Tab-separated table of N, CA and C in Angstrom:
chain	number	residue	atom	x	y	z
A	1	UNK	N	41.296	56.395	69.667
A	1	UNK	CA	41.011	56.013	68.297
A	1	UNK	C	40.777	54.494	68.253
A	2	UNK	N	39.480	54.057	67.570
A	2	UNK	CA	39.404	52.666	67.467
A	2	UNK	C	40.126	51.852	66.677
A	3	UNK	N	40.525	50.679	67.061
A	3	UNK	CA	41.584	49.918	65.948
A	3	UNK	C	41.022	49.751	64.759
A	4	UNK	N	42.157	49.652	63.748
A	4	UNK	CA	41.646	49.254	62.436
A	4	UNK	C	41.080	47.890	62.175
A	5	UNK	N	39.952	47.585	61.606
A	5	UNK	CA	40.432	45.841	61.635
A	5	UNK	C	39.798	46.154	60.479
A	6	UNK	N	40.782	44.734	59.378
A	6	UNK	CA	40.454	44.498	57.834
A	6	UNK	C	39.999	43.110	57.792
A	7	UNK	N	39.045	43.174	56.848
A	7	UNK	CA	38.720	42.083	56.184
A	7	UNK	C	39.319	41.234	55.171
A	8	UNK	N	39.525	40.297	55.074
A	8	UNK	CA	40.209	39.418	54.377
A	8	UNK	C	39.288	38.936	53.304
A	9	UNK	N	39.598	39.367	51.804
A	9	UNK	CA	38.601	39.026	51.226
A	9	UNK	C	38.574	37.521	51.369
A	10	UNK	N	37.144	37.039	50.741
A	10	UNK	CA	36.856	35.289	50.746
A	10	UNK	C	37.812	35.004	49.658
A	11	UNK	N	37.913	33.660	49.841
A	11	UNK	CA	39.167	32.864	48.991
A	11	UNK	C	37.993	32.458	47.543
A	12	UNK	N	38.511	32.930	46.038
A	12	UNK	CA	37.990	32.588	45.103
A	12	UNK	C	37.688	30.665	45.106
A	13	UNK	N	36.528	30.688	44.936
A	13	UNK	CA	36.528	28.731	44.453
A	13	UNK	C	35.578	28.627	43.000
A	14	UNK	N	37.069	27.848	42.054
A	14	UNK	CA	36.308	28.149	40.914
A	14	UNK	C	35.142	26.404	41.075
A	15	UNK	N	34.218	26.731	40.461
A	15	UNK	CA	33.211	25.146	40.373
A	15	UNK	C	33.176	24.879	39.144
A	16	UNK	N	33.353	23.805	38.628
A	16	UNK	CA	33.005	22.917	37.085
A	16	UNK	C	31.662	22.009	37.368
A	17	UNK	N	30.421	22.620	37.029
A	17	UNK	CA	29.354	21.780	36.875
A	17	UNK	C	29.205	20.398	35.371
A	18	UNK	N	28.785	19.334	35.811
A	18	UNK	CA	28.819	18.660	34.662
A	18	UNK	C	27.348	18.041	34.121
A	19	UNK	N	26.812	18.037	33.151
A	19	UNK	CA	25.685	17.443	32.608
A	19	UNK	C	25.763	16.646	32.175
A	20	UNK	N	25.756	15.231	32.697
A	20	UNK	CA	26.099	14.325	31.661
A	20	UNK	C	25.440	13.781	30.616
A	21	UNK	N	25.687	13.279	29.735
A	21	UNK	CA	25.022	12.589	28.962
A	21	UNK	C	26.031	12.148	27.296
A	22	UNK	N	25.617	10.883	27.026
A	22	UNK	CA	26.251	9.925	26.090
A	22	UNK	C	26.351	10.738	24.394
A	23	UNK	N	25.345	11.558	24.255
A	23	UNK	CA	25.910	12.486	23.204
A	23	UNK	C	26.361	13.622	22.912
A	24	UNK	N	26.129	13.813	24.442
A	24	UNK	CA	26.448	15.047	23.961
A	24	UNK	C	26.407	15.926	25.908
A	25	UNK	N	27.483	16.230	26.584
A	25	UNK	CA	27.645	16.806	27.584
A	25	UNK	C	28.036	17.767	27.982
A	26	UNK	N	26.817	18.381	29.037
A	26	UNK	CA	27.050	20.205	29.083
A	26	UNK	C	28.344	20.143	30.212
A	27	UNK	N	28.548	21.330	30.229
A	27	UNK	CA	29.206	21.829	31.184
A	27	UNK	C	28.970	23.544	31.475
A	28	UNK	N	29.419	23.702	32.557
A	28	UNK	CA	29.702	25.210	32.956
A	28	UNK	C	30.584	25.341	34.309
A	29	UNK	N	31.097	26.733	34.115
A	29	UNK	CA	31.997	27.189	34.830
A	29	UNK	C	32.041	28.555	35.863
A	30	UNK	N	32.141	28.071	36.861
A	30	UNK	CA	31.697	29.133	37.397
A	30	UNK	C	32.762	29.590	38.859
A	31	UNK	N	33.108	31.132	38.944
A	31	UNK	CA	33.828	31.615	40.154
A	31	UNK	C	33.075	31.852	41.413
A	32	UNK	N	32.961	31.675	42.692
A	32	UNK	CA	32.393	31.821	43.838
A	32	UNK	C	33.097	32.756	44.563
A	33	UNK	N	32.938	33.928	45.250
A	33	UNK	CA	33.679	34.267	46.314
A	33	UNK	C	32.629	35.102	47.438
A	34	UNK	N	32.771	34.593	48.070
A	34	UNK	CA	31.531	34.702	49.079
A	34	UNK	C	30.223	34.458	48.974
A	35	UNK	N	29.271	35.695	48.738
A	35	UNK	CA	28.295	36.040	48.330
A	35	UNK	C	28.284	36.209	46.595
A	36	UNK	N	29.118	35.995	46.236
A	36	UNK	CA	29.270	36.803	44.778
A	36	UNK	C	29.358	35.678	43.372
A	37	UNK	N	28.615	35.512	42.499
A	37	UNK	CA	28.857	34.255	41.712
A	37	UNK	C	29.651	35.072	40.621
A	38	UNK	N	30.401	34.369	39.496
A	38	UNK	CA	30.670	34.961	38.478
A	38	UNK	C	30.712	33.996	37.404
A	39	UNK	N	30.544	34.058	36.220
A	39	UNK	CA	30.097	32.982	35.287
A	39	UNK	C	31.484	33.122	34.372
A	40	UNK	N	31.882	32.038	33.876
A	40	UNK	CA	33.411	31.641	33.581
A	40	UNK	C	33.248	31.146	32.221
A	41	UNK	N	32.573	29.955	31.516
A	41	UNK	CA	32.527	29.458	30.796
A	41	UNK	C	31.270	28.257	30.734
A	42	UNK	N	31.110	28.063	29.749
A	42	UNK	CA	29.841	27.105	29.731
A	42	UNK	C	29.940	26.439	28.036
A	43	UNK	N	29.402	25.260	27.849
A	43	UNK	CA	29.227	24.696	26.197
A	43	UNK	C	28.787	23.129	26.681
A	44	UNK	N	28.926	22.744	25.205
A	44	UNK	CA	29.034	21.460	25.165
A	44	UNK	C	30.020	20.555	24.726
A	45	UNK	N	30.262	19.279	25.263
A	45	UNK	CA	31.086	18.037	24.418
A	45	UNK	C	30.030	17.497	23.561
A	46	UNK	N	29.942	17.221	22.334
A	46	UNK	CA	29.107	16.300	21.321
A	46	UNK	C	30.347	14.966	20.823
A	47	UNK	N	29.707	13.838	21.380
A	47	UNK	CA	30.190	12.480	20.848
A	47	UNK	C	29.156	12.439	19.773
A	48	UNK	N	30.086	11.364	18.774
A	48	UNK	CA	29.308	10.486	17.016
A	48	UNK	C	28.198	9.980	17.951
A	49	UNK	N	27.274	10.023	17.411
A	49	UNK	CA	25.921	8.858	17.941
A	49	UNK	C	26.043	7.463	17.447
A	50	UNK	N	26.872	7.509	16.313
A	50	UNK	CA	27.386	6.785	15.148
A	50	UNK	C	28.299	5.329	15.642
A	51	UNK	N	29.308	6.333	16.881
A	51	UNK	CA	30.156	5.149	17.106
A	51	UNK	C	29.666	4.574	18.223
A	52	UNK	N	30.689	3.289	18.702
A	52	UNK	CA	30.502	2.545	19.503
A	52	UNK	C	30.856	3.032	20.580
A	53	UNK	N	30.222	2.517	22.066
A	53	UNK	CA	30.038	3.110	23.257
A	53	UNK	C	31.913	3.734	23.683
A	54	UNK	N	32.967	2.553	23.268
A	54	UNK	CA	34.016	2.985	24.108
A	54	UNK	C	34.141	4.497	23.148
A	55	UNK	N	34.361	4.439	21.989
A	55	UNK	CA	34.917	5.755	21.567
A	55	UNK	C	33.997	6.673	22.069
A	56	UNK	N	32.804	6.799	22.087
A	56	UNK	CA	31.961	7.643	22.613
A	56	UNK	C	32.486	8.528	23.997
A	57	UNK	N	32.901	7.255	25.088
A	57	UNK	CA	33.195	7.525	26.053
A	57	UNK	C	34.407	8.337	26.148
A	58	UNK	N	35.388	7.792	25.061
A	58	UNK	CA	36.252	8.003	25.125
A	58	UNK	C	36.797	10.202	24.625
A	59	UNK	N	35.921	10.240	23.499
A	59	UNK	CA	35.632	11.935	23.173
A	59	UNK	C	35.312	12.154	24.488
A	60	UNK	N	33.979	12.060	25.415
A	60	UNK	CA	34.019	12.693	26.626
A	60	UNK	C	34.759	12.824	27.266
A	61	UNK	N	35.580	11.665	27.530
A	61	UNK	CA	36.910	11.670	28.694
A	61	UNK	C	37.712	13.187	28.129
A	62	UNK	N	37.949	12.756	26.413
A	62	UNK	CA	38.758	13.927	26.621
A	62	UNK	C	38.178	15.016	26.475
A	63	UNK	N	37.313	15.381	26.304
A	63	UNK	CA	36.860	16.880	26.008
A	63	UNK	C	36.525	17.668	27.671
A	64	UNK	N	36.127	16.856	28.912
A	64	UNK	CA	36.318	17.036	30.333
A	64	UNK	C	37.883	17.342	30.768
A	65	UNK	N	38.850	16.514	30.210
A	65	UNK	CA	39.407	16.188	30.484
A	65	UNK	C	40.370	18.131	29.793
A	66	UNK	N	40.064	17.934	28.874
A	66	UNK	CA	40.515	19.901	28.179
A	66	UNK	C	39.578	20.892	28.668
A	67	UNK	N	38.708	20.318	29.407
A	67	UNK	CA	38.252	21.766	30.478
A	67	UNK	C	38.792	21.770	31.417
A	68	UNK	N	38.975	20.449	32.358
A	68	UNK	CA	39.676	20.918	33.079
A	68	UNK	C	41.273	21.701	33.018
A	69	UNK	N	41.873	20.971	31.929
A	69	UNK	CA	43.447	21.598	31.744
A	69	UNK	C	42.753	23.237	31.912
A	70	UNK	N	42.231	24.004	31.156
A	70	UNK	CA	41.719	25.189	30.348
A	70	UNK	C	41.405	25.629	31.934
A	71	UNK	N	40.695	25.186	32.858
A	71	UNK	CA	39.787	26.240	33.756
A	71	UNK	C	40.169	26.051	34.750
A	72	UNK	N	41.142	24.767	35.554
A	72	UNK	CA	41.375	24.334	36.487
A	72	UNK	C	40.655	24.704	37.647
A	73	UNK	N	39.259	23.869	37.304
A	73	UNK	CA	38.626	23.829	38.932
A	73	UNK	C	38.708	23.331	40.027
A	74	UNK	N	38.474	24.189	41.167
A	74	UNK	CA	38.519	23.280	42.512
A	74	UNK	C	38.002	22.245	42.841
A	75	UNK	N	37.376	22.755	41.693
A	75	UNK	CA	35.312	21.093	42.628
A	75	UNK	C	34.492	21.202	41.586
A	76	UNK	N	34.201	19.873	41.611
A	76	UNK	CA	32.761	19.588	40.101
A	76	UNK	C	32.145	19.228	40.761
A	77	UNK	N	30.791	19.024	40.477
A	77	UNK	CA	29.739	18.439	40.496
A	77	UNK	C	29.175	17.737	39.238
A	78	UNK	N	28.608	16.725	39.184
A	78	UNK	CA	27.975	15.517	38.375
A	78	UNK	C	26.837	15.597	38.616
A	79	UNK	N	25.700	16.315	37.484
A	79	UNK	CA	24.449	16.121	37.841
A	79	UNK	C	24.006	14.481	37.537
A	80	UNK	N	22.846	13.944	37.650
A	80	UNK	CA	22.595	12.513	38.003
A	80	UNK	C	21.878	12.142	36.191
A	81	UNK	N	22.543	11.345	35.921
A	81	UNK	CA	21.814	11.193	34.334
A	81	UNK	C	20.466	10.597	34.662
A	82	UNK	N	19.034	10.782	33.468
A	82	UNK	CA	18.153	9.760	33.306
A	82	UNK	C	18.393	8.700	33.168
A	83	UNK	N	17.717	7.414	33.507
A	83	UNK	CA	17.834	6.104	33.264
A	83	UNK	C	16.468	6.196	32.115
């Protein structure tokens, strides 16, 4: 009789993609396990256009900053803003 041998499934890696941008920044969320994608979450952060750059910055920080608490990803990526 031939031995059994098992496969070990692949280890889940969740990814946080980021879009940046000053008014308003996408995101999405996504599970990997092997071959297999699975889609998690996705939206936007919207900063005032209104205010000044730090507060601006500052809504983004936190609204990244409550996805990550919320989805705890392994690994982001930063797509590259326009100049």
């Amino acid at each position: 009789m031939p031995p059994v041998t098992r496969t070990t499934p692949a280890a889940v890696t969740r990814i946080l993609g980021i879009d940046p941008g000053l008014r308003m920044t996408g995101f999405g969320v996504i599970d990997v396990q092997g071959q297999k994608l699975r889609y998690v979450a996705s939206g936007c952060i919207k900063s005032n256009g209104e205010q000044q750059l730090p507060e601006r910055l500052h809504t983004l920080f936190e609204g990244v900053s409550e996805i990550i608490d919320t989805y705890r990803p392994d690994v982001a990526a930063v797509g590259q803003g326009f100049s």
